[in-house]
């Protein structure tokens, strides 16, 4: 009985740690996907500018989405507040 309980606790701990470690990677991949699919044409045509946009730190990429993407309407204080909560 106790061994089964310990096995389930270990399994849950492993799953929790895996999700905690992968969540930032998934979030960064999603931001890169948004830049790839919704990026402005001038961003996509110049490889150096595109690489520079992708190599910025994640908080800067999230904050500047409205500058790099054509469909992003979030700008100003609301975008800054949402990027702050993303960094936490």
mmCIF file of N, CA, C and O in Angstrom:
data_model
loop_
_atom_site.group_PDB
_atom_site.id
_atom_site.type_symbol
_atom_site.label_atom_id
_atom_site.label_comp_id
_atom_site.label_asym_id
_atom_site.label_seq_id
_atom_site.Cartn_x
_atom_site.Cartn_y
_atom_site.Cartn_z
ATOM 1 N N UNK A 1 0.823 -1.184 0.000
ATOM 2 C CA UNK A 1 0.000 0.000 0.000
ATOM 3 C C UNK A 1 0.878 1.262 0.000
ATOM 4 O O UNK A 1 0.650 2.169 -0.768
ATOM 5 N N UNK A 2 1.857 1.286 0.899
ATOM 6 C CA UNK A 2 2.734 2.452 0.996
ATOM 7 C C UNK A 2 3.607 2.577 -0.251
ATOM 8 O O UNK A 2 3.873 3.685 -0.717
ATOM 9 N N UNK A 3 4.056 1.449 -0.795
ATOM 10 C CA UNK A 3 4.898 1.476 -1.991
ATOM 11 C C UNK A 3 4.119 2.039 -3.184
ATOM 12 O O UNK A 3 4.662 2.829 -3.967
ATOM 13 N N UNK A 4 2.868 1.692 -3.314
ATOM 14 C CA UNK A 4 2.044 2.214 -4.408
ATOM 15 C C UNK A 4 1.854 3.722 -4.255
ATOM 16 O O UNK A 4 1.895 4.471 -5.243
ATOM 17 N N UNK A 5 1.655 4.165 -3.030
ATOM 18 C CA UNK A 5 1.512 5.595 -2.772
ATOM 19 C C UNK A 5 2.786 6.341 -3.134
ATOM 20 O O UNK A 5 2.753 7.396 -3.781
ATOM 21 N N UNK A 6 3.933 5.811 -2.743
ATOM 22 C CA UNK A 6 5.211 6.454 -3.050
ATOM 23 C C UNK A 6 5.477 6.466 -4.552
ATOM 24 O O UNK A 6 6.027 7.441 -5.079
ATOM 25 N N UNK A 7 5.097 5.400 -5.249
ATOM 26 C CA UNK A 7 5.262 5.370 -6.703
ATOM 27 C C UNK A 7 4.400 6.432 -7.376
ATOM 28 O O UNK A 7 4.839 7.094 -8.317
ATOM 29 N N UNK A 8 3.173 6.609 -6.885
ATOM 30 C CA UNK A 8 2.304 7.618 -7.491
ATOM 31 C C UNK A 8 2.810 9.033 -7.181
ATOM 32 O O UNK A 8 2.755 9.914 -8.036
ATOM 33 N N UNK A 9 3.332 9.237 -5.985
ATOM 34 C CA UNK A 9 3.895 10.557 -5.643
ATOM 35 C C UNK A 9 5.115 10.846 -6.511
ATOM 36 O O UNK A 9 5.273 11.961 -7.028
ATOM 37 N N UNK A 10 5.957 9.867 -6.705
ATOM 38 C CA UNK A 10 7.140 10.040 -7.550
ATOM 39 C C UNK A 10 6.740 10.325 -8.993
ATOM 40 O O UNK A 10 7.328 11.192 -9.654
ATOM 41 N N UNK A 11 5.737 9.625 -9.474
ATOM 42 C CA UNK A 11 5.260 9.844 -10.829
ATOM 43 C C UNK A 11 4.693 11.250 -10.997
ATOM 44 O O UNK A 11 4.975 11.933 -11.996
ATOM 45 N N UNK A 12 3.910 11.702 -10.038
ATOM 46 C CA UNK A 12 3.356 13.056 -10.105
ATOM 47 C C UNK A 12 4.440 14.120 -9.998
ATOM 48 O O UNK A 12 4.383 15.150 -10.663
ATOM 49 N N UNK A 13 5.421 13.877 -9.164
ATOM 50 C CA UNK A 13 6.518 14.829 -9.015
ATOM 51 C C UNK A 13 7.307 14.939 -10.329
ATOM 52 O O UNK A 13 7.689 16.029 -10.750
ATOM 53 N N UNK A 14 7.539 13.815 -10.969
ATOM 54 C CA UNK A 14 8.249 13.811 -12.248
ATOM 55 C C UNK A 14 7.457 14.548 -13.320
ATOM 56 O O UNK A 14 8.009 15.351 -14.076
ATOM 57 N N UNK A 15 6.153 14.299 -13.393
ATOM 58 C CA UNK A 15 5.312 14.977 -14.380
ATOM 59 C C UNK A 15 5.268 16.475 -14.124
ATOM 60 O O UNK A 15 5.317 17.288 -15.060
ATOM 61 N N UNK A 16 5.191 16.864 -12.857
ATOM 62 C CA UNK A 16 5.156 18.278 -12.504
ATOM 63 C C UNK A 16 6.461 18.975 -12.875
ATOM 64 O O UNK A 16 6.459 20.076 -13.434
ATOM 65 N N UNK A 17 7.570 18.345 -12.588
ATOM 66 C CA UNK A 17 8.874 18.926 -12.910
ATOM 67 C C UNK A 17 9.060 19.033 -14.418
ATOM 68 O O UNK A 17 9.572 20.044 -14.922
ATOM 69 N N UNK A 18 8.616 18.021 -15.143
ATOM 70 C CA UNK A 18 8.720 18.049 -16.601
ATOM 71 C C UNK A 18 7.903 19.194 -17.179
ATOM 72 O O UNK A 18 8.381 19.936 -18.043
ATOM 73 N N UNK A 19 6.679 19.358 -16.712
ATOM 74 C CA UNK A 19 5.838 20.448 -17.204
ATOM 75 C C UNK A 19 6.427 21.806 -16.841
ATOM 76 O O UNK A 19 6.404 22.743 -17.650
ATOM 77 N N UNK A 20 6.981 21.903 -15.649
ATOM 78 C CA UNK A 20 7.577 23.182 -15.221
ATOM 79 C C UNK A 20 8.802 23.529 -16.063
ATOM 80 O O UNK A 20 9.062 24.701 -16.342
ATOM 81 N N UNK A 21 9.555 22.530 -16.460
ATOM 82 C CA UNK A 21 10.750 22.788 -17.266
ATOM 83 C C UNK A 21 10.402 23.053 -18.724
ATOM 84 O O UNK A 21 11.095 23.808 -19.406
ATOM 85 N N UNK A 22 9.331 22.451 -19.224
ATOM 86 C CA UNK A 22 8.982 22.611 -20.630
ATOM 87 C C UNK A 22 8.109 23.831 -20.915
ATOM 88 O O UNK A 22 8.057 24.299 -22.046
ATOM 89 N N UNK A 23 7.419 24.356 -19.926
ATOM 90 C CA UNK A 23 6.506 25.479 -20.149
ATOM 91 C C UNK A 23 7.200 26.702 -20.755
ATOM 92 O O UNK A 23 6.682 27.278 -21.719
ATOM 93 N N UNK A 24 8.366 27.125 -20.263
ATOM 94 C CA UNK A 24 9.025 28.274 -20.911
ATOM 95 C C UNK A 24 9.452 27.994 -22.355
ATOM 96 O O UNK A 24 9.387 28.877 -23.211
ATOM 97 N N UNK A 25 9.829 26.767 -22.627
ATOM 98 C CA UNK A 25 10.227 26.402 -23.990
ATOM 99 C C UNK A 25 9.016 26.470 -24.910
ATOM 100 O O UNK A 25 9.093 26.984 -26.035
ATOM 101 N N UNK A 26 7.878 25.955 -24.449
ATOM 102 C CA UNK A 26 6.659 26.009 -25.248
ATOM 103 C C UNK A 26 6.207 27.449 -25.465
ATOM 104 O O UNK A 26 5.786 27.810 -26.572
ATOM 105 N N UNK A 27 6.310 28.279 -24.446
ATOM 106 C CA UNK A 27 5.906 29.678 -24.582
ATOM 107 C C UNK A 27 6.795 30.409 -25.587
ATOM 108 O O UNK A 27 6.307 31.159 -26.435
ATOM 109 N N UNK A 28 8.086 30.170 -25.507
ATOM 110 C CA UNK A 28 9.001 30.814 -26.452
ATOM 111 C C UNK A 28 8.767 30.311 -27.877
ATOM 112 O O UNK A 28 8.804 31.084 -28.829
ATOM 113 N N UNK A 29 8.485 29.038 -28.012
ATOM 114 C CA UNK A 29 8.174 28.490 -29.338
ATOM 115 C C UNK A 29 6.901 29.103 -29.898
ATOM 116 O O UNK A 29 6.811 29.385 -31.097
ATOM 117 N N UNK A 30 5.911 29.332 -29.034
ATOM 118 C CA UNK A 30 4.666 29.953 -29.487
ATOM 119 C C UNK A 30 4.910 31.381 -29.957
ATOM 120 O O UNK A 30 4.382 31.797 -30.992
ATOM 121 N N UNK A 31 5.712 32.135 -29.226
ATOM 122 C CA UNK A 31 6.019 33.511 -29.639
ATOM 123 C C UNK A 31 6.757 33.500 -30.976
ATOM 124 O O UNK A 31 6.466 34.310 -31.863
ATOM 125 N N UNK A 32 7.682 32.570 -31.163
ATOM 126 C CA UNK A 32 8.390 32.456 -32.445
ATOM 127 C C UNK A 32 7.421 32.089 -33.571
ATOM 128 O O UNK A 32 7.552 32.578 -34.695
ATOM 129 N N UNK A 33 6.449 31.225 -33.278
ATOM 130 C CA UNK A 33 5.451 30.849 -34.283
ATOM 131 C C UNK A 33 4.603 32.055 -34.672
ATOM 132 O O UNK A 33 4.302 32.255 -35.855
ATOM 133 N N UNK A 34 4.234 32.862 -33.694
ATOM 134 C CA UNK A 34 3.451 34.064 -33.987
ATOM 135 C C UNK A 34 4.254 35.011 -34.871
ATOM 136 O O UNK A 34 3.734 35.552 -35.853
ATOM 137 N N UNK A 35 5.527 35.197 -34.561
ATOM 138 C CA UNK A 35 6.374 36.073 -35.384
ATOM 139 C C UNK A 35 6.538 35.488 -36.789
ATOM 140 O O UNK A 35 6.502 36.218 -37.776
ATOM 141 N N UNK A 36 6.671 34.181 -36.893
ATOM 142 C CA UNK A 36 6.834 33.544 -38.198
ATOM 143 C C UNK A 36 5.582 33.679 -39.052
ATOM 144 O O UNK A 36 5.658 33.994 -40.238
ATOM 145 N N UNK A 37 4.418 33.435 -38.456
ATOM 146 C CA UNK A 37 3.191 33.431 -39.254
ATOM 147 C C UNK A 37 2.604 34.819 -39.467
ATOM 148 O O UNK A 37 2.020 35.083 -40.519
ATOM 149 N N UNK A 38 2.728 35.714 -38.483
ATOM 150 C CA UNK A 38 2.096 37.027 -38.583
ATOM 151 C C UNK A 38 3.087 38.168 -38.767
ATOM 152 O O UNK A 38 2.703 39.333 -38.684
ATOM 153 N N UNK A 39 4.357 37.827 -39.001
ATOM 154 C CA UNK A 39 5.378 38.860 -39.155
ATOM 155 C C UNK A 39 5.129 39.755 -40.351
ATOM 156 O O UNK A 39 4.595 39.319 -41.376
ATOM 157 N N UNK A 40 5.485 41.002 -40.200
ATOM 158 C CA UNK A 40 5.323 41.955 -41.292
ATOM 159 C C UNK A 40 6.226 41.552 -42.454
ATOM 160 O O UNK A 40 7.287 40.966 -42.263
ATOM 161 N N UNK A 41 5.827 41.879 -43.679
ATOM 162 C CA UNK A 41 6.626 41.494 -44.854
ATOM 163 C C UNK A 41 8.050 42.046 -44.822
ATOM 164 O O UNK A 41 8.989 41.361 -45.223
ATOM 165 N N UNK A 42 8.222 43.275 -44.336
ATOM 166 C CA UNK A 42 9.575 43.842 -44.286
ATOM 167 C C UNK A 42 10.457 43.113 -43.279
ATOM 168 O O UNK A 42 11.673 43.096 -43.410
ATOM 169 N N UNK A 43 9.854 42.485 -42.299
ATOM 170 C CA UNK A 43 10.609 41.678 -41.337
ATOM 171 C C UNK A 43 11.063 40.374 -41.984
ATOM 172 O O UNK A 43 12.185 39.922 -41.776
ATOM 173 N N UNK A 44 10.184 39.788 -42.790
ATOM 174 C CA UNK A 44 10.485 38.489 -43.396
ATOM 175 C C UNK A 44 11.435 38.592 -44.586
ATOM 176 O O UNK A 44 12.149 37.644 -44.892
ATOM 177 N N UNK A 45 11.455 39.727 -45.270
ATOM 178 C CA UNK A 45 12.288 39.834 -46.467
ATOM 179 C C UNK A 45 13.764 40.056 -46.153
ATOM 180 O O UNK A 45 14.615 39.688 -46.953
ATOM 181 N N UNK A 46 14.068 40.646 -45.029
ATOM 182 C CA UNK A 46 15.459 40.878 -44.651
ATOM 183 C C UNK A 46 15.882 39.826 -43.624
ATOM 184 O O UNK A 46 15.438 39.852 -42.477
ATOM 185 N N UNK A 47 16.731 38.887 -44.005
ATOM 186 C CA UNK A 47 17.113 37.806 -43.089
ATOM 187 C C UNK A 47 17.792 38.289 -41.811
ATOM 188 O O UNK A 47 17.597 37.707 -40.747
ATOM 189 N N UNK A 48 18.564 39.355 -41.897
ATOM 190 C CA UNK A 48 19.263 39.850 -40.705
ATOM 191 C C UNK A 48 18.280 40.433 -39.691
ATOM 192 O O UNK A 48 18.400 40.217 -38.481
ATOM 193 N N UNK A 49 17.296 41.167 -40.176
ATOM 194 C CA UNK A 49 16.293 41.749 -39.278
ATOM 195 C C UNK A 49 15.446 40.635 -38.661
ATOM 196 O O UNK A 49 15.136 40.666 -37.469
ATOM 197 N N UNK A 50 15.103 39.631 -39.469
ATOM 198 C CA UNK A 50 14.299 38.511 -38.974
ATOM 199 C C UNK A 50 15.057 37.731 -37.899
ATOM 200 O O UNK A 50 14.506 37.411 -36.854
ATOM 201 N N UNK A 51 16.323 37.453 -38.138
ATOM 202 C CA UNK A 51 17.140 36.746 -37.143
ATOM 203 C C UNK A 51 17.310 37.583 -35.873
ATOM 204 O O UNK A 51 17.297 37.059 -34.771
ATOM 205 N N UNK A 52 17.468 38.892 -36.045
ATOM 206 C CA UNK A 52 17.601 39.758 -34.874
ATOM 207 C C UNK A 52 16.318 39.754 -34.049
ATOM 208 O O UNK A 52 16.369 39.755 -32.810
ATOM 209 N N UNK A 53 15.175 39.726 -34.716
ATOM 210 C CA UNK A 53 13.896 39.693 -33.990
ATOM 211 C C UNK A 53 13.745 38.382 -33.226
ATOM 212 O O UNK A 53 13.222 38.368 -32.111
ATOM 213 N N UNK A 54 14.201 37.289 -33.797
ATOM 214 C CA UNK A 54 14.075 35.991 -33.138
ATOM 215 C C UNK A 54 15.114 35.784 -32.040
ATOM 216 O O UNK A 54 14.910 34.985 -31.143
ATOM 217 N N UNK A 55 16.225 36.480 -32.103
ATOM 218 C CA UNK A 55 17.289 36.283 -31.115
ATOM 219 C C UNK A 55 17.195 37.229 -29.922
ATOM 220 O O UNK A 55 17.996 37.144 -28.999
ATOM 221 N N UNK A 56 16.208 38.114 -29.923
ATOM 222 C CA UNK A 56 16.027 38.999 -28.774
ATOM 223 C C UNK A 56 15.566 38.178 -27.575
ATOM 224 O O UNK A 56 15.055 37.070 -27.719
ATOM 225 N N UNK A 57 15.733 38.744 -26.400
ATOM 226 C CA UNK A 57 15.236 38.074 -25.206
ATOM 227 C C UNK A 57 13.717 37.992 -25.273
ATOM 228 O O UNK A 57 13.055 38.813 -25.902
ATOM 229 N N UNK A 58 13.160 36.989 -24.617
ATOM 230 C CA UNK A 58 11.741 36.690 -24.754
ATOM 231 C C UNK A 58 10.855 37.846 -24.311
ATOM 232 O O UNK A 58 9.836 38.131 -24.943
ATOM 233 N N UNK A 59 11.220 38.542 -23.263
ATOM 234 C CA UNK A 59 10.373 39.648 -22.811
ATOM 235 C C UNK A 59 10.354 40.781 -23.825
ATOM 236 O O UNK A 59 9.322 41.428 -24.034
ATOM 237 N N UNK A 60 11.460 41.003 -24.510
ATOM 238 C CA UNK A 60 11.510 42.036 -25.543
ATOM 239 C C UNK A 60 10.696 41.603 -26.756
ATOM 240 O O UNK A 60 9.986 42.400 -27.370
ATOM 241 N N UNK A 61 10.764 40.313 -27.106
ATOM 242 C CA UNK A 61 9.961 39.806 -28.228
ATOM 243 C C UNK A 61 8.478 39.946 -27.964
ATOM 244 O O UNK A 61 7.722 40.339 -28.852
ATOM 245 N N UNK A 62 8.048 39.630 -26.751
ATOM 246 C CA UNK A 62 6.625 39.736 -26.423
ATOM 247 C C UNK A 62 6.191 41.199 -26.424
ATOM 248 O O UNK A 62 5.126 41.542 -26.946
ATOM 249 N N UNK A 63 7.008 42.071 -25.866
ATOM 250 C CA UNK A 63 6.661 43.489 -25.805
ATOM 251 C C UNK A 63 6.627 44.127 -27.190
ATOM 252 O O UNK A 63 5.817 45.021 -27.432
ATOM 253 N N UNK A 64 7.453 43.662 -28.109
ATOM 254 C CA UNK A 64 7.509 44.277 -29.440
ATOM 255 C C UNK A 64 6.725 43.498 -30.492
ATOM 256 O O UNK A 64 6.934 43.722 -31.683
ATOM 257 N N UNK A 65 5.823 42.640 -30.084
ATOM 258 C CA UNK A 65 5.005 41.917 -31.064
ATOM 259 C C UNK A 65 4.188 42.870 -31.932
ATOM 260 O O UNK A 65 4.022 42.627 -33.130
ATOM 261 N N UNK A 66 3.684 43.940 -31.351
ATOM 262 C CA UNK A 66 2.882 44.871 -32.140
ATOM 263 C C UNK A 66 3.720 45.601 -33.188
ATOM 264 O O UNK A 66 3.184 46.114 -34.166
ATOM 265 N N UNK A 67 5.031 45.627 -33.002
ATOM 266 C CA UNK A 67 5.909 46.256 -33.993
ATOM 267 C C UNK A 67 6.294 45.288 -35.106
ATOM 268 O O UNK A 67 6.484 45.696 -36.251
ATOM 269 N N UNK A 68 6.416 44.012 -34.777
ATOM 270 C CA UNK A 68 6.905 43.020 -35.731
ATOM 271 C C UNK A 68 5.805 42.260 -36.446
ATOM 272 O O UNK A 68 6.063 41.653 -37.474
ATOM 273 N N UNK A 69 4.594 42.266 -35.919
ATOM 274 C CA UNK A 69 3.510 41.473 -36.501
ATOM 275 C C UNK A 69 2.425 42.382 -37.048
ATOM 276 O O UNK A 69 2.081 43.390 -36.447
ATOM 277 N N UNK A 70 1.855 41.965 -38.173
ATOM 278 C CA UNK A 70 0.846 42.793 -38.821
ATOM 279 C C UNK A 70 -0.524 42.664 -38.173
ATOM 280 O O UNK A 70 -1.318 43.587 -38.234
ATOM 281 N N UNK A 71 -0.836 41.550 -37.549
ATOM 282 C CA UNK A 71 -2.171 41.340 -36.985
ATOM 283 C C UNK A 71 -2.240 41.665 -35.504
ATOM 284 O O UNK A 71 -3.292 41.528 -34.901
ATOM 285 N N UNK A 72 -1.157 42.085 -34.912
ATOM 286 C CA UNK A 72 -1.153 42.376 -33.477
ATOM 287 C C UNK A 72 -1.666 43.782 -33.243
ATOM 288 O O UNK A 72 -1.124 44.754 -33.751
ATOM 289 N N UNK A 73 -2.725 43.893 -32.461
ATOM 290 C CA UNK A 73 -3.296 45.200 -32.166
ATOM 291 C C UNK A 73 -2.976 45.656 -30.760
ATOM 292 O O UNK A 73 -3.327 46.757 -30.370
ATOM 293 N N UNK A 74 -2.372 44.791 -29.975
ATOM 294 C CA UNK A 74 -2.066 45.161 -28.586
ATOM 295 C C UNK A 74 -0.814 46.014 -28.563
ATOM 296 O O UNK A 74 0.247 45.598 -28.987
ATOM 297 N N UNK A 75 -0.958 47.218 -28.111
ATOM 298 C CA UNK A 75 0.196 48.094 -27.945
ATOM 299 C C UNK A 75 -0.083 49.015 -26.774
ATOM 300 O O UNK A 75 -1.203 49.115 -26.298
ATOM 301 N N UNK A 76 0.930 49.675 -26.328
ATOM 302 C CA UNK A 76 0.768 50.602 -25.234
ATOM 303 C C UNK A 76 0.774 49.925 -23.882
ATOM 304 O O UNK A 76 1.352 48.854 -23.710
ATOM 305 N N UNK A 77 0.111 50.534 -22.900
ATOM 306 C CA UNK A 77 0.175 50.027 -21.520
ATOM 307 C C UNK A 77 -0.373 48.618 -21.357
ATOM 308 O O UNK A 77 0.123 47.845 -20.560
ATOM 309 N N UNK A 78 -1.417 48.261 -22.122
ATOM 310 C CA UNK A 78 -1.988 46.920 -22.001
ATOM 311 C C UNK A 78 -0.986 45.862 -22.434
ATOM 312 O O UNK A 78 -0.834 44.830 -21.786
ATOM 313 N N UNK A 79 -0.273 46.101 -23.509
ATOM 314 C CA UNK A 79 0.731 45.144 -23.969
ATOM 315 C C UNK A 79 1.879 45.043 -22.977
ATOM 316 O O UNK A 79 2.400 43.956 -22.737
ATOM 317 N N UNK A 80 2.273 46.145 -22.399
ATOM 318 C CA UNK A 80 3.360 46.130 -21.426
ATOM 319 C C UNK A 80 2.938 45.343 -20.189
ATOM 320 O O UNK A 80 3.699 44.543 -19.661
ATOM 321 N N UNK A 81 1.701 45.545 -19.736
ATOM 322 C CA UNK A 81 1.226 44.821 -18.563
ATOM 323 C C UNK A 81 1.137 43.324 -18.841
ATOM 324 O O UNK A 81 1.510 42.502 -18.014
ATOM 325 N N UNK A 82 0.658 42.940 -20.038
ATOM 326 C CA UNK A 82 0.567 41.523 -20.350
ATOM 327 C C UNK A 82 1.953 40.889 -20.495
ATOM 328 O O UNK A 82 2.148 39.731 -20.139
ATOM 329 N N UNK A 83 2.929 41.639 -20.984
ATOM 330 C CA UNK A 83 4.265 41.081 -21.090
ATOM 331 C C UNK A 83 4.904 40.951 -19.708
ATOM 332 O O UNK A 83 5.682 40.033 -19.469
ATOM 333 N N UNK A 84 4.560 41.822 -18.776
ATOM 334 C CA UNK A 84 5.072 41.690 -17.409
ATOM 335 C C UNK A 84 4.534 40.431 -16.763
ATOM 336 O O UNK A 84 5.258 39.714 -16.076
ATOM 337 N N UNK A 85 3.257 40.161 -16.962
ATOM 338 C CA UNK A 85 2.692 38.948 -16.369
ATOM 339 C C UNK A 85 3.224 37.708 -17.068
ATOM 340 O O UNK A 85 3.294 36.640 -16.468
ATOM 341 N N UNK A 86 3.616 37.818 -18.337
ATOM 342 C CA UNK A 86 4.211 36.692 -19.043
ATOM 343 C C UNK A 86 5.566 36.343 -18.449
ATOM 344 O O UNK A 86 5.917 35.191 -18.331
ATOM 345 N N UNK A 87 6.320 37.349 -18.032
ATOM 346 C CA UNK A 87 7.672 37.117 -17.501
ATOM 347 C C UNK A 87 7.667 36.457 -16.135
ATOM 348 O O UNK A 87 8.650 35.890 -15.723
ATOM 349 N N UNK A 88 6.584 36.523 -15.407
ATOM 350 C CA UNK A 88 6.524 35.926 -14.076
ATOM 351 C C UNK A 88 6.435 34.492 -14.159
ATOM 352 O O UNK A 88 6.666 33.570 -14.299
#
